[in-house]
Coordinates of C-alpha atoms in Angstrom, one line a residue:
Chain A
M1 CA 0.0 0.0 0.0
S2 CA 1.5 3.3 -1.1
T3 CA 1.8 6.3 1.2
L4 CA -0.7 9.0 0.6
I5 CA 1.2 12.0 -0.9
E6 CA -0.5 15.4 -1.4
Y7 CA 0.6 17.3 -4.5
K8 CA -0.2 20.9 -5.4
C9 CA -1.1 21.8 -8.9
P10 CA 1.9 23.6 -10.6
C11 CA -0.6 25.6 -12.6
C12 CA -3.1 27.0 -10.1
N13 CA -1.8 25.5 -6.7
G14 CA -5.0 23.6 -6.1
E15 CA -4.9 20.2 -4.5
L16 CA -4.6 17.4 -7.0
T17 CA -6.5 14.2 -7.0
F18 CA -5.9 10.9 -8.8
N19 CA -8.3 10.3 -11.7
S20 CA -8.8 6.6 -12.3
D21 CA -10.3 7.1 -15.7
I22 CA -7.2 8.6 -17.2
Q23 CA -4.7 7.1 -14.7
K24 CA -3.2 10.5 -14.0
M25 CA -3.4 13.3 -11.4
K26 CA -6.0 15.9 -12.3
C27 CA -6.6 19.3 -10.9
P28 CA -10.3 19.7 -10.0
F29 CA -10.0 23.5 -10.3
C30 CA -8.2 24.0 -13.6
D31 CA -8.7 20.5 -15.2
T32 CA -4.9 20.2 -16.0
E33 CA -3.6 16.6 -16.1
F34 CA -0.2 15.4 -14.8
D35 CA 1.9 12.2 -14.7
V36 CA 2.6 11.1 -11.2
E37 CA 6.3 10.8 -11.9
T38 CA 6.5 14.4 -13.3
L39 CA 4.9 15.7 -10.1
K40 CA 7.3 13.8 -7.9
S41 CA 10.3 15.3 -9.7
Y42 CA 8.8 18.7 -9.6
D43 CA 8.0 18.4 -5.9
D44 CA 11.5 17.1 -5.1
V45 CA 13.1 20.2 -6.6
L46 CA 10.8 22.5 -4.7
K47 CA 11.4 20.7 -1.4
E48 CA 15.2 21.2 -1.4
E49 CA 16.2 24.2 0.6
F50 CA 18.4 26.7 -1.1
V51 CA 19.5 29.7 0.7
D52 CA 22.0 32.4 -0.4
D53 CA 25.3 32.1 1.4
M54 CA 27.6 34.9 0.5
K55 CA 30.2 35.2 3.2
W56 CA 33.8 36.1 2.6
E57 CA 36.8 34.9 4.5
E58 CA 38.0 37.6 6.8
E59 CA 41.5 38.3 5.8
Q60 CA 42.7 41.4 7.5
P61 CA 45.6 43.1 5.7
E62 CA 48.5 44.1 8.0
I63 CA 48.8 47.5 9.5
W64 CA 51.1 49.7 7.5
D65 CA 54.2 51.0 9.1
V66 CA 54.3 54.2 7.1
P67 CA 57.9 55.3 6.3
E68 CA 59.3 58.8 6.9
G69 CA 58.6 61.2 4.2
M70 CA 55.0 60.3 3.7
V71 CA 52.5 63.0 4.9
G72 CA 48.8 63.1 5.2
Y73 CA 46.5 65.8 4.1
I74 CA 43.0 66.4 5.4
C75 CA 40.4 68.1 3.2
E76 CA 38.7 71.1 4.7
S77 CA 35.4 70.3 3.0
C78 CA 34.8 66.6 2.9
R79 CA 37.3 65.6 5.7
G80 CA 38.8 63.0 3.5
E81 CA 42.4 62.0 4.1
I82 CA 45.0 61.8 1.4
I83 CA 48.5 60.4 1.6
A84 CA 51.4 61.8 -0.4
D85 CA 55.1 62.0 -0.1
K86 CA 56.7 65.2 1.1
T87 CA 57.8 66.2 -2.5
T88 CA 54.2 65.9 -3.8
V89 CA 52.3 69.1 -3.1
A90 CA 48.6 68.5 -2.7
S91 CA 47.0 71.8 -2.5
R92 CA 43.4 70.8 -3.4
C93 CA 41.3 67.8 -2.7
P94 CA 41.2 65.6 -5.8
F95 CA 37.5 64.8 -5.1
C96 CA 35.8 68.0 -4.1
D97 CA 38.5 70.5 -5.2
N98 CA 38.6 72.3 -1.9
P99 CA 41.9 73.2 -0.2
V100 CA 43.6 70.5 1.9
V101 CA 45.5 70.9 5.1
M102 CA 48.7 69.0 6.0
A103 CA 48.0 66.6 8.8
G104 CA 51.4 65.3 9.7
K105 CA 52.5 61.8 10.4
L106 CA 50.3 59.0 9.4
S107 CA 49.4 56.0 11.5
G108 CA 46.8 53.3 11.9
I109 CA 46.3 52.7 8.2
L110 CA 46.4 49.4 6.3
K111 CA 49.2 48.4 4.1
P112 CA 48.0 47.7 0.5
D113 CA 48.7 44.2 -0.8
Y114 CA 49.0 45.2 -4.5
V115 CA 49.4 48.2 -6.7
I116 CA 49.1 48.9 -10.4
P117 CA 51.6 51.7 -11.2
F118 CA 50.6 54.6 -13.4
K119 CA 51.3 53.9 -17.0
L120 CA 50.0 57.1 -18.6
D121 CA 51.2 60.6 -17.7
K122 CA 49.5 64.0 -17.1
A123 CA 49.9 65.0 -20.8
A124 CA 48.0 61.9 -21.8
A125 CA 45.2 62.8 -19.4
E126 CA 44.9 66.3 -20.8
K127 CA 44.8 65.0 -24.3
A128 CA 42.1 62.4 -23.3
F129 CA 40.0 65.2 -21.8
A130 CA 40.2 67.2 -25.0
N131 CA 39.1 64.1 -27.0
H132 CA 36.3 63.5 -24.6
L133 CA 34.7 66.8 -25.6
K134 CA 34.9 66.2 -29.3
G135 CA 31.9 65.1 -31.4
K136 CA 29.3 65.8 -28.7
K137 CA 26.6 67.5 -30.6
L138 CA 24.6 68.6 -27.5
L139 CA 27.6 69.8 -25.5
P140 CA 27.3 73.6 -24.9
K141 CA 29.7 75.4 -27.2
T142 CA 31.0 77.5 -24.3
F143 CA 31.9 74.6 -22.1
K144 CA 35.3 74.1 -23.7
S145 CA 36.1 77.8 -23.5
E146 CA 34.7 78.6 -20.1
T147 CA 36.0 75.7 -18.2
K148 CA 39.5 75.3 -17.0
I149 CA 40.8 72.2 -15.5
K150 CA 42.2 73.6 -12.3
E151 CA 44.3 70.6 -11.4
I152 CA 44.8 67.2 -12.9
K153 CA 45.8 64.9 -10.1
G154 CA 47.2 61.4 -10.2
V155 CA 45.6 59.5 -7.4
Y156 CA 45.9 55.9 -6.2
V157 CA 42.4 54.9 -5.3
P158 CA 41.9 52.2 -2.7
F159 CA 40.0 49.1 -3.9
W160 CA 39.0 45.9 -2.2
L161 CA 39.5 43.0 -4.6
F162 CA 37.2 40.0 -4.2
D163 CA 38.0 36.4 -5.3
C164 CA 35.5 33.6 -5.0
D165 CA 33.8 30.5 -6.4
A166 CA 30.1 30.9 -6.8
D167 CA 27.9 27.8 -6.4
A168 CA 24.5 28.5 -8.0
H169 CA 21.2 26.7 -8.0
I170 CA 18.5 28.4 -10.1
T171 CA 15.0 27.2 -11.1
Y172 CA 12.9 28.7 -13.9
R173 CA 9.4 28.4 -15.3
G174 CA 9.6 28.1 -19.1
T175 CA 7.1 27.9 -21.9
K176 CA 7.2 26.6 -25.4
V177 CA 4.5 27.8 -27.9
K178 CA 3.3 26.1 -31.0
R179 CA 0.8 27.7 -33.4
W180 CA -1.2 26.3 -36.3
S181 CA -4.5 26.9 -38.1
S182 CA -7.1 24.4 -39.0
G183 CA -10.5 25.0 -40.6
N184 CA -12.0 28.2 -39.1
Y185 CA -9.8 28.3 -36.1
N186 CA -6.3 29.3 -35.0
Y187 CA -4.8 27.1 -32.3
T188 CA -2.1 27.9 -29.8
E189 CA -0.5 25.1 -27.7
T190 CA 1.5 26.3 -24.7
S191 CA 3.7 23.7 -22.9
Y192 CA 5.0 24.5 -19.4
Y193 CA 8.3 23.4 -18.1
Q194 CA 10.3 23.5 -14.8
I195 CA 13.9 24.2 -15.6
V196 CA 16.8 23.7 -13.2
R197 CA 20.3 24.9 -13.6
G198 CA 23.2 24.6 -11.2
G199 CA 26.9 24.7 -11.1
L200 CA 30.0 26.7 -10.4
L201 CA 31.5 30.0 -11.6
G202 CA 34.7 31.5 -10.5
F203 CA 35.5 35.2 -10.0
E204 CA 38.8 36.9 -9.5
R205 CA 39.5 40.4 -8.2
V206 CA 36.1 41.9 -8.4
P207 CA 36.8 45.5 -7.5
V208 CA 34.8 47.6 -5.1
D209 CA 36.3 51.0 -4.3
G210 CA 37.1 51.6 -0.7
S211 CA 36.7 55.3 -0.6
T212 CA 33.4 57.1 0.1
K213 CA 34.7 60.2 -1.6
M214 CA 35.2 58.4 -4.8
P215 CA 31.8 58.0 -6.5
D216 CA 31.2 54.3 -7.1
D217 CA 29.7 54.8 -10.5
L218 CA 32.8 56.8 -11.7
M219 CA 35.1 54.1 -10.5
D220 CA 32.9 51.4 -12.1
S221 CA 33.0 53.2 -15.4
I222 CA 36.8 53.2 -15.7
E223 CA 37.0 49.4 -15.3
P224 CA 38.5 47.1 -16.2
Y225 CA 42.1 47.2 -15.1
N226 CA 44.6 44.8 -16.5
Y227 CA 45.5 42.8 -13.5
K228 CA 48.5 41.2 -15.3
E229 CA 50.4 44.4 -14.5
M230 CA 49.4 44.4 -10.8
I231 CA 52.4 43.9 -8.5
D232 CA 53.2 43.7 -4.9
F233 CA 52.9 47.1 -3.2
Q234 CA 56.0 49.2 -2.6
T235 CA 55.9 52.7 -1.2
A236 CA 58.2 54.0 -3.9
Y237 CA 55.3 53.8 -6.4
L238 CA 53.5 56.6 -4.6
S239 CA 56.1 59.1 -5.3
G240 CA 54.7 62.0 -7.3
Y241 CA 51.1 60.9 -6.8
L242 CA 48.5 61.1 -4.2
A243 CA 46.9 58.1 -2.5
D244 CA 43.5 58.1 -1.1
K245 CA 43.1 56.6 2.3
Y246 CA 40.4 54.0 2.4
D247 CA 37.4 54.7 4.6
V248 CA 35.1 51.9 3.6
D249 CA 36.3 48.6 5.2
S250 CA 36.0 45.3 3.5
N251 CA 32.8 44.3 5.3
A252 CA 31.0 47.3 4.1
S253 CA 32.2 46.6 0.5
Q254 CA 31.0 43.0 0.5
E255 CA 27.4 44.0 -0.2
R256 CA 28.4 45.5 -3.5
A257 CA 30.7 42.6 -4.5
N258 CA 27.9 40.1 -3.6
L259 CA 25.4 41.9 -5.8
R260 CA 27.7 41.9 -8.8
V261 CA 28.8 38.3 -8.4
K262 CA 25.2 37.1 -8.0
Q263 CA 24.0 39.1 -11.0
S264 CA 26.8 37.7 -13.2
T265 CA 26.2 34.1 -12.0
E266 CA 22.5 34.4 -12.8
E267 CA 23.2 35.7 -16.2
A268 CA 25.7 33.0 -17.0
F269 CA 23.3 30.2 -16.1
R270 CA 20.3 31.9 -17.8
S271 CA 22.3 31.8 -21.0
T272 CA 22.2 28.0 -20.9
V273 CA 18.4 27.9 -21.1
V274 CA 17.6 27.9 -24.8
G275 CA 14.7 27.0 -27.0
Y276 CA 11.9 28.5 -24.8
A277 CA 9.5 31.2 -25.7
T278 CA 9.5 32.6 -22.2
C279 CA 11.8 31.8 -19.2
I280 CA 11.2 33.4 -15.8
P281 CA 13.4 32.7 -12.8
N282 CA 11.5 31.2 -9.9
Q283 CA 14.1 30.8 -7.3
S284 CA 17.8 31.7 -7.3
T285 CA 20.4 30.9 -4.6
V286 CA 24.2 31.5 -4.7
K287 CA 26.7 30.2 -2.2
L288 CA 30.3 31.5 -2.1
S289 CA 33.4 29.5 -1.3
H290 CA 37.1 30.2 -1.3
G291 CA 36.4 33.9 -0.8
K292 CA 39.5 36.1 -0.5
I293 CA 39.7 39.8 -0.1
K294 CA 42.8 41.8 -1.0
Y295 CA 43.5 45.5 -0.7
A296 CA 45.0 47.3 -3.7
L297 CA 45.8 50.8 -4.9
L298 CA 44.8 51.4 -8.5
P299 CA 45.8 54.5 -10.6
V300 CA 43.3 57.2 -11.6
W301 CA 43.8 60.6 -13.1
M302 CA 41.2 62.9 -11.5
M303 CA 40.0 66.2 -12.9
N304 CA 37.5 68.7 -11.6
T305 CA 35.8 71.6 -13.2
E306 CA 32.9 73.9 -12.8
Y307 CA 30.4 75.2 -15.4
K308 CA 27.5 77.5 -14.7
G309 CA 27.6 76.8 -11.0
E310 CA 27.6 73.0 -11.4
K311 CA 30.6 70.8 -10.6
F312 CA 31.9 68.2 -13.0
M313 CA 34.2 65.3 -12.2
F314 CA 36.2 63.4 -14.7
A315 CA 38.4 60.3 -14.3
M316 CA 40.8 58.5 -16.5
N317 CA 42.1 55.0 -15.9
G318 CA 45.8 55.6 -15.2
Q319 CA 46.7 52.2 -16.8
T320 CA 44.4 51.8 -19.8
G321 CA 43.5 55.4 -20.6
K322 CA 39.7 54.9 -20.5
F323 CA 38.3 58.4 -19.9
V324 CA 34.9 59.0 -18.3
G325 CA 32.8 61.9 -17.0
N326 CA 29.3 63.2 -17.6
L327 CA 29.0 66.4 -19.6
P328 CA 26.3 69.1 -19.4
M329 CA 23.6 69.3 -22.1
D330 CA 22.7 72.4 -24.1
K331 CA 19.0 72.5 -23.8
G332 CA 18.6 74.9 -26.7
A333 CA 20.6 72.6 -29.0
F334 CA 18.5 69.6 -27.8
A335 CA 15.3 71.5 -28.7
R336 CA 16.7 72.6 -32.1
W337 CA 17.7 69.0 -33.0
F338 CA 14.4 67.6 -31.8
L339 CA 12.3 70.0 -33.6
G340 CA 14.4 69.9 -36.8
I341 CA 14.2 66.1 -37.0
F342 CA 10.5 66.1 -36.0
A343 CA 9.6 68.6 -38.7
G344 CA 11.7 67.0 -41.4
V345 CA 10.6 63.4 -40.8
T346 CA 6.9 64.5 -40.4
A347 CA 7.0 66.2 -43.8
V348 CA 8.6 63.3 -45.5
A349 CA 6.6 60.6 -43.8
G350 CA 3.4 62.6 -44.3
A351 CA 4.1 62.9 -48.0
I352 CA 4.8 59.2 -48.3
A353 CA 1.6 58.4 -46.4
M354 CA -0.4 60.6 -48.8
L355 CA 1.1 58.8 -51.8
I356 CA 0.5 55.3 -50.4
G357 CA -2.9 56.3 -49.0
G358 CA -4.6 56.3 -52.4
I359 CA -3.8 59.2 -54.6
L360 CA -1.7 57.1 -56.9
Chain B
M1 CA -59.7 33.2 -95.9
K2 CA -59.9 36.9 -96.5
K3 CA -63.1 37.1 -94.5
I4 CA -61.5 35.4 -91.5
I5 CA -58.5 37.8 -91.5
A6 CA -60.8 40.8 -91.7
L7 CA -62.9 39.5 -88.9
F8 CA -59.8 39.0 -86.7
L9 CA -58.5 42.5 -87.4
S10 CA -61.8 44.1 -86.5
I11 CA -62.0 42.2 -83.2
V12 CA -58.5 43.4 -82.2
T13 CA -59.3 47.0 -83.2
A14 CA -62.5 46.9 -81.2
V15 CA -60.8 45.5 -78.1
S16 CA -58.0 48.1 -78.2
M17 CA -60.4 51.0 -78.6
T18 CA -62.5 49.7 -75.8
V19 CA -59.6 49.3 -73.5
S20 CA -58.0 52.6 -74.3
S21 CA -61.4 54.3 -73.7
G22 CA -61.3 52.7 -70.2
A23 CA -64.4 50.6 -70.8
I24 CA -62.5 47.5 -70.0
D25 CA -60.0 47.7 -67.2
I26 CA -56.9 46.0 -68.4
D27 CA -53.5 47.3 -67.3
L28 CA -51.4 47.1 -70.5
D29 CA -48.2 47.7 -68.6
E30 CA -48.8 44.7 -66.5
F31 CA -50.0 42.8 -69.6
Y32 CA -46.8 43.5 -71.3
G33 CA -44.7 42.8 -68.1
L34 CA -43.6 46.4 -67.6
N35 CA -44.8 46.5 -64.0
D36 CA -42.3 44.1 -62.5
T37 CA -41.9 46.3 -59.4
E38 CA -39.8 43.7 -57.5
N39 CA -36.7 44.4 -59.4
S40 CA -37.2 47.5 -61.4
L41 CA -36.9 51.2 -60.8
T42 CA -39.5 53.8 -61.3
P43 CA -38.2 56.9 -62.8
T44 CA -38.0 58.9 -59.6
D45 CA -36.1 56.2 -57.6
L46 CA -32.5 57.3 -57.2
L47 CA -32.6 55.5 -53.8
T48 CA -34.2 52.1 -53.5
D49 CA -34.0 50.3 -50.1
N50 CA -35.5 46.9 -50.9
A51 CA -33.3 45.3 -48.2
D52 CA -34.8 47.7 -45.7
I53 CA -31.6 48.7 -44.0
L54 CA -32.4 52.4 -43.8
S55 CA -35.0 54.2 -41.7
S56 CA -37.4 56.5 -43.4
S57 CA -35.6 59.6 -42.2
E58 CA -32.3 58.3 -43.4
E59 CA -33.9 57.4 -46.8
E60 CA -35.2 61.0 -47.0
R61 CA -31.9 62.5 -46.3
I62 CA -30.0 60.3 -48.7
G63 CA -32.6 60.6 -51.4
E64 CA -32.6 64.3 -51.2
K65 CA -28.8 64.4 -51.5
L66 CA -28.8 62.1 -54.5
E67 CA -31.5 64.1 -56.3
D68 CA -29.6 67.3 -55.6
I69 CA -26.4 66.0 -57.2
S70 CA -28.1 64.3 -60.1
E71 CA -30.0 67.6 -61.0
K72 CA -26.9 69.7 -60.7
Y73 CA -24.6 67.7 -62.8
G74 CA -26.9 65.9 -65.2
I75 CA -25.4 62.5 -64.2
D76 CA -27.6 60.3 -62.0
V77 CA -26.2 58.9 -58.8
L78 CA -28.1 55.9 -57.6
V79 CA -28.2 53.7 -54.5
Y80 CA -29.9 50.3 -54.5
T81 CA -30.1 47.8 -51.6
T82 CA -31.4 44.4 -52.1
R83 CA -31.5 40.7 -51.1
D84 CA -32.0 39.4 -54.6
V85 CA -28.7 39.0 -56.2
P86 CA -29.2 35.5 -57.7
Y87 CA -25.8 33.9 -56.9
D88 CA -23.1 34.3 -54.3
S89 CA -20.5 35.8 -56.7
E90 CA -19.2 39.2 -57.4
S91 CA -19.8 38.9 -61.1
A92 CA -23.5 38.1 -60.3
C93 CA -23.7 41.3 -58.3
M94 CA -22.0 43.3 -61.0
D95 CA -24.5 42.0 -63.6
F96 CA -27.3 42.8 -61.2
A97 CA -26.0 46.4 -60.8
F98 CA -25.7 46.9 -64.6
D99 CA -29.2 45.5 -65.1
R100 CA -30.7 47.9 -62.6
I101 CA -28.9 51.0 -63.9
E102 CA -29.6 50.2 -67.5
E103 CA -33.3 49.7 -66.7
Y104 CA -33.4 53.1 -64.9
L105 CA -31.6 55.0 -67.6
Y106 CA -33.7 53.5 -70.3
A107 CA -36.9 54.4 -68.4
E108 CA -35.6 57.9 -67.9
G109 CA -34.4 58.3 -71.4
K110 CA -30.9 59.0 -70.1
S111 CA -27.4 57.6 -70.7
D112 CA -25.2 58.7 -67.8
G113 CA -25.2 57.4 -64.3
I114 CA -23.5 55.6 -61.4
I115 CA -25.1 53.0 -59.2
F116 CA -24.1 51.5 -55.8
V117 CA -25.7 48.1 -55.2
V118 CA -25.5 46.5 -51.8
D119 CA -26.8 42.9 -51.4
M120 CA -27.6 42.0 -47.8
N121 CA -28.1 38.4 -48.5
Y122 CA -24.6 37.4 -49.7
R123 CA -23.0 40.6 -48.4
L124 CA -21.8 41.7 -51.8
W125 CA -21.4 45.3 -53.1
N126 CA -20.9 46.8 -56.5
M127 CA -20.5 50.2 -58.1
S128 CA -20.9 50.5 -61.8
T129 CA -20.8 53.5 -64.1
K130 CA -22.5 54.3 -67.5
G131 CA -21.9 57.0 -70.1
K132 CA -20.2 60.2 -68.9
A133 CA -20.0 58.8 -65.3
E134 CA -17.4 56.4 -66.7
E135 CA -15.2 59.4 -67.5
A136 CA -16.0 61.4 -64.4
I137 CA -15.4 58.4 -62.0
T138 CA -13.0 56.1 -63.8
E139 CA -12.9 52.4 -63.0
S140 CA -9.1 52.4 -62.2
Y141 CA -9.1 55.6 -60.1
G142 CA -12.5 57.1 -59.1
L143 CA -14.2 53.8 -58.1
E144 CA -11.1 52.9 -56.1
I145 CA -11.4 56.1 -54.1
L146 CA -15.1 55.5 -53.6
D147 CA -14.2 52.0 -52.4
K148 CA -11.8 53.3 -49.8
K149 CA -14.1 56.0 -48.7
C150 CA -17.3 54.0 -48.2
I151 CA -16.8 50.3 -47.7
D152 CA -15.4 50.5 -44.2
S153 CA -18.6 52.1 -42.9
L154 CA -20.6 49.5 -44.9
S155 CA -18.8 46.7 -43.1
D156 CA -19.4 48.4 -39.8
G157 CA -23.1 48.6 -40.5
D158 CA -23.2 52.4 -40.7
Y159 CA -25.3 52.4 -43.8
E160 CA -26.4 56.1 -43.8
E161 CA -22.8 57.1 -43.3
C162 CA -21.7 54.8 -46.1
F163 CA -24.2 56.2 -48.6
M164 CA -23.7 59.8 -47.6
K165 CA -20.0 59.4 -48.1
Y166 CA -20.7 57.8 -51.5
A167 CA -22.9 60.7 -52.5
E168 CA -20.5 63.4 -51.3
T169 CA -17.5 61.8 -53.0
C170 CA -19.5 61.4 -56.3
E171 CA -20.5 65.0 -56.0
K172 CA -16.8 66.1 -55.8
F173 CA -15.9 63.9 -58.7
L174 CA -18.8 65.1 -60.9
K175 CA -18.1 68.7 -60.0
A176 CA -14.5 68.4 -61.1
Y177 CA -15.6 66.7 -64.3
D178 CA -18.1 69.4 -64.9
E179 CA -15.4 72.0 -64.6
G180 CA -13.3 70.2 -67.1
K181 CA -10.7 69.0 -64.6
P182 CA -11.6 65.4 -63.7
Y183 CA -9.8 63.7 -60.8
G184 CA -7.3 61.1 -61.8
P185 CA -3.6 60.2 -61.5
T186 CA -2.6 63.5 -63.0
R187 CA -5.0 65.4 -60.7
P188 CA -5.2 63.6 -57.4
F189 CA -8.3 63.6 -55.2
V190 CA -7.2 65.0 -51.9
T191 CA -9.5 66.0 -49.1
A192 CA -8.7 67.9 -45.9
G193 CA -9.3 64.7 -44.0
M194 CA -6.7 62.8 -46.0
I195 CA -4.2 65.6 -45.4
I196 CA -4.8 65.6 -41.7
K197 CA -4.6 61.8 -41.5
A198 CA -1.3 61.9 -43.4
L199 CA 0.1 64.6 -41.2
L200 CA -0.8 62.7 -38.1
I201 CA 0.9 59.6 -39.3
G202 CA 3.9 61.7 -40.3
A203 CA 3.9 63.4 -36.9
V204 CA 3.9 60.1 -35.0
I205 CA 6.8 58.7 -37.1
G206 CA 8.5 62.1 -36.7
L207 CA 8.1 62.0 -33.0
V208 CA 9.5 58.5 -32.7
V209 CA 12.5 59.2 -34.9
A210 CA 13.2 62.5 -33.2
L211 CA 13.1 60.8 -29.8
I212 CA 15.4 58.0 -30.9
V213 CA 18.0 60.4 -32.4
T214 CA 18.0 62.9 -29.6
S215 CA 18.3 60.1 -27.0
G216 CA 21.3 58.8 -28.9
L217 CA 22.9 62.3 -28.9
K218 CA 22.1 62.7 -25.2
K219 CA 23.7 59.3 -24.4
Q220 CA 26.9 60.7 -25.9
L221 CA 27.2 63.0 -22.9
K222 CA 26.8 60.3 -20.3
S223 CA 29.7 58.0 -19.8
V224 CA 29.4 57.2 -16.1
D225 CA 27.2 54.3 -15.0
K226 CA 27.2 51.8 -12.1
Q227 CA 28.2 48.2 -13.1
K228 CA 25.6 45.7 -12.2
T229 CA 27.6 42.6 -13.0
A230 CA 31.1 41.3 -12.6
N231 CA 31.3 39.7 -16.0
N232 CA 34.7 41.2 -16.7
F233 CA 36.1 39.3 -13.7
V234 CA 34.9 35.8 -14.4
R235 CA 37.8 33.4 -14.1
R236 CA 38.3 31.9 -17.6
G237 CA 37.3 28.3 -18.0
S238 CA 35.7 28.3 -14.5
F239 CA 32.1 27.9 -15.7
D240 CA 30.9 24.4 -14.7
L241 CA 27.3 23.4 -15.4
K242 CA 26.7 20.5 -13.0
L243 CA 22.9 20.3 -13.0
S244 CA 20.7 20.8 -16.0
Q245 CA 17.1 19.6 -15.8
D246 CA 14.1 20.4 -18.1
L247 CA 11.0 18.9 -16.7
F248 CA 7.7 19.0 -18.8
L249 CA 4.8 19.8 -16.5
Y250 CA 1.6 20.2 -18.6
K251 CA 0.3 21.9 -21.7
N252 CA -2.9 23.6 -22.7
V253 CA -4.4 24.5 -26.1
T254 CA -6.5 27.5 -26.9
K255 CA -8.3 28.2 -30.1
T256 CA -9.7 31.4 -31.6
R257 CA -12.0 31.8 -34.5
R258 CA -10.3 33.1 -37.6
Q259 CA -11.6 36.5 -38.7
S260 CA -13.1 36.4 -42.1
S261 CA -11.5 38.9 -44.4
S262 CA -13.5 42.1 -44.4
S263 CA -13.8 44.5 -47.3
G264 CA -10.4 44.2 -48.9
G265 CA -10.6 40.7 -50.2
G266 CA -11.3 39.9 -53.8
R267 CA -12.0 43.1 -55.5
S268 CA -13.5 42.5 -58.9
G269 CA -13.5 45.1 -61.5
G270 CA -14.1 45.5 -65.2
G271 CA -17.5 45.9 -66.5
G272 CA -16.2 45.3 -70.0
S273 CA -18.4 46.8 -72.7
R274 CA -21.2 47.6 -70.3
G275 CA -19.3 50.3 -68.4
G276 CA -16.9 50.8 -65.5
S277 CA -17.3 48.6 -62.4
R278 CA -15.8 47.7 -59.1
G279 CA -17.1 45.4 -56.3
G280 CA -16.4 43.0 -53.5
R281 CA -17.6 41.6 -50.2
F282 CA -18.2 43.3 -46.9

């Protein structure tokens, strides 16, 4: 005698009953029929408990014994701390462009594990900025003439780099659709599937910037860095450049790393589901293992400017030369372009509509 | 033999004289079959609603309009609704239309006219032209314009609207013909309504294109965006799909009735030697 098992209908969640006429489970509410074996497999997948587990190994970098000759600056406005050697004069904060004050000897900061040295110089940054302004039809014409880059500063920005293996288990609800016509009717057959994908995906050195003063989106935009050129940290590399002191510890950065890792993992597994008309994720869990966190300084050229009372920040990847920074829009130019295109296309499309509409 | 013939002739003469004097009541029109009212037109009937799809006030309005146009331009504009087209075919409807208009023109002693026949039994329609109407409203151009103008409202059951549009469009064509500048490929028929419709379509397309282009230009100015994924940091060769399961659950089938093609299917044309013609189903 078999044990009485209760199954819920995958279609409407009603309680299924065994129909002896058809020898299948049938839902009394929506009339859908199921094989018992199919239901068992479906149920087994649902019963398994999958919970996100995205914890990282706590690996605390060592405290940095800062050598003589390195000084700290504190920004008057945003209270950020910048490190530079004595020979490098930092007169303005690279982030908010306000004056900085020398703080004296540094202590209690972490020693970076890695650094990518600057590959491109100040001249390259200036050239990249000029190129960035070219070809932008809606950029106000006076932007170039009225703005002056007050200081282009080479800054080492602190990043937390996350390595891990992601173990994913994702279920989807998919449909396949078949259409045909017969007699006076059009028929549509929709088949429903439960799809399960699971496996591993490795990540290395997912960067999350460790400075609150450095806008996350700006730093995201100058990615990626070529980690092949990343080397063990040495103080000598800082000479001539500023270094931002981290103020977001690794714990606080994990949230950001987790989001990116989970999103990428979901995308990778979703791409293995093919041949369906629709595919909607039902349940998605990601577990992390072999998580490592390292602290690195990555090179960025920072530029600030002001235009019509609004501050604009630009950044260039000091290794690859990728230049980013939002630009203002000339509303007048926008209106002129919009109206010009609208009028032109309306006239042409209207004339074509008249011709097609039946005067030929 | 001569006597028999003479007697016969005198009887015939007597009967005719008696009848024509009204002494014997025989309707000669009926005797000779000229009073077949089921499918013929009396001289004043520009509008005949045998299918009874118009109310009396609608009949009055349409009738007045048709009379007005016919008087003004000397070309008769007719409307005829029926349920008596003999076969379910567009050529049968065309023949029916030509028969009706030829009867009418013969009875009136005229030679120029256009008729719009609607058969409610097989849902067929036909417009046919005779005489000068063939030049004023040509088969290849004018009848096509009339088709586009009227048949949608016929399909929708707005009969008064359909026939009024027919009358108004015929009027415009006849006016242009009367002025010596008939509508055709060299002089297109354009109404304010058509211009407005074309401009609206153009404006919608213009708006969409303008939005797309200016959004693209605006995007040029934005180069800063948060990264949602870590795709650039995936360790090469590390993707390992360990579990892949596709389980069929159930299926369902839905059916919808196919829409029969409305006015648009199977236009027939070509009256041949009888005149210009265009027809179809609605």
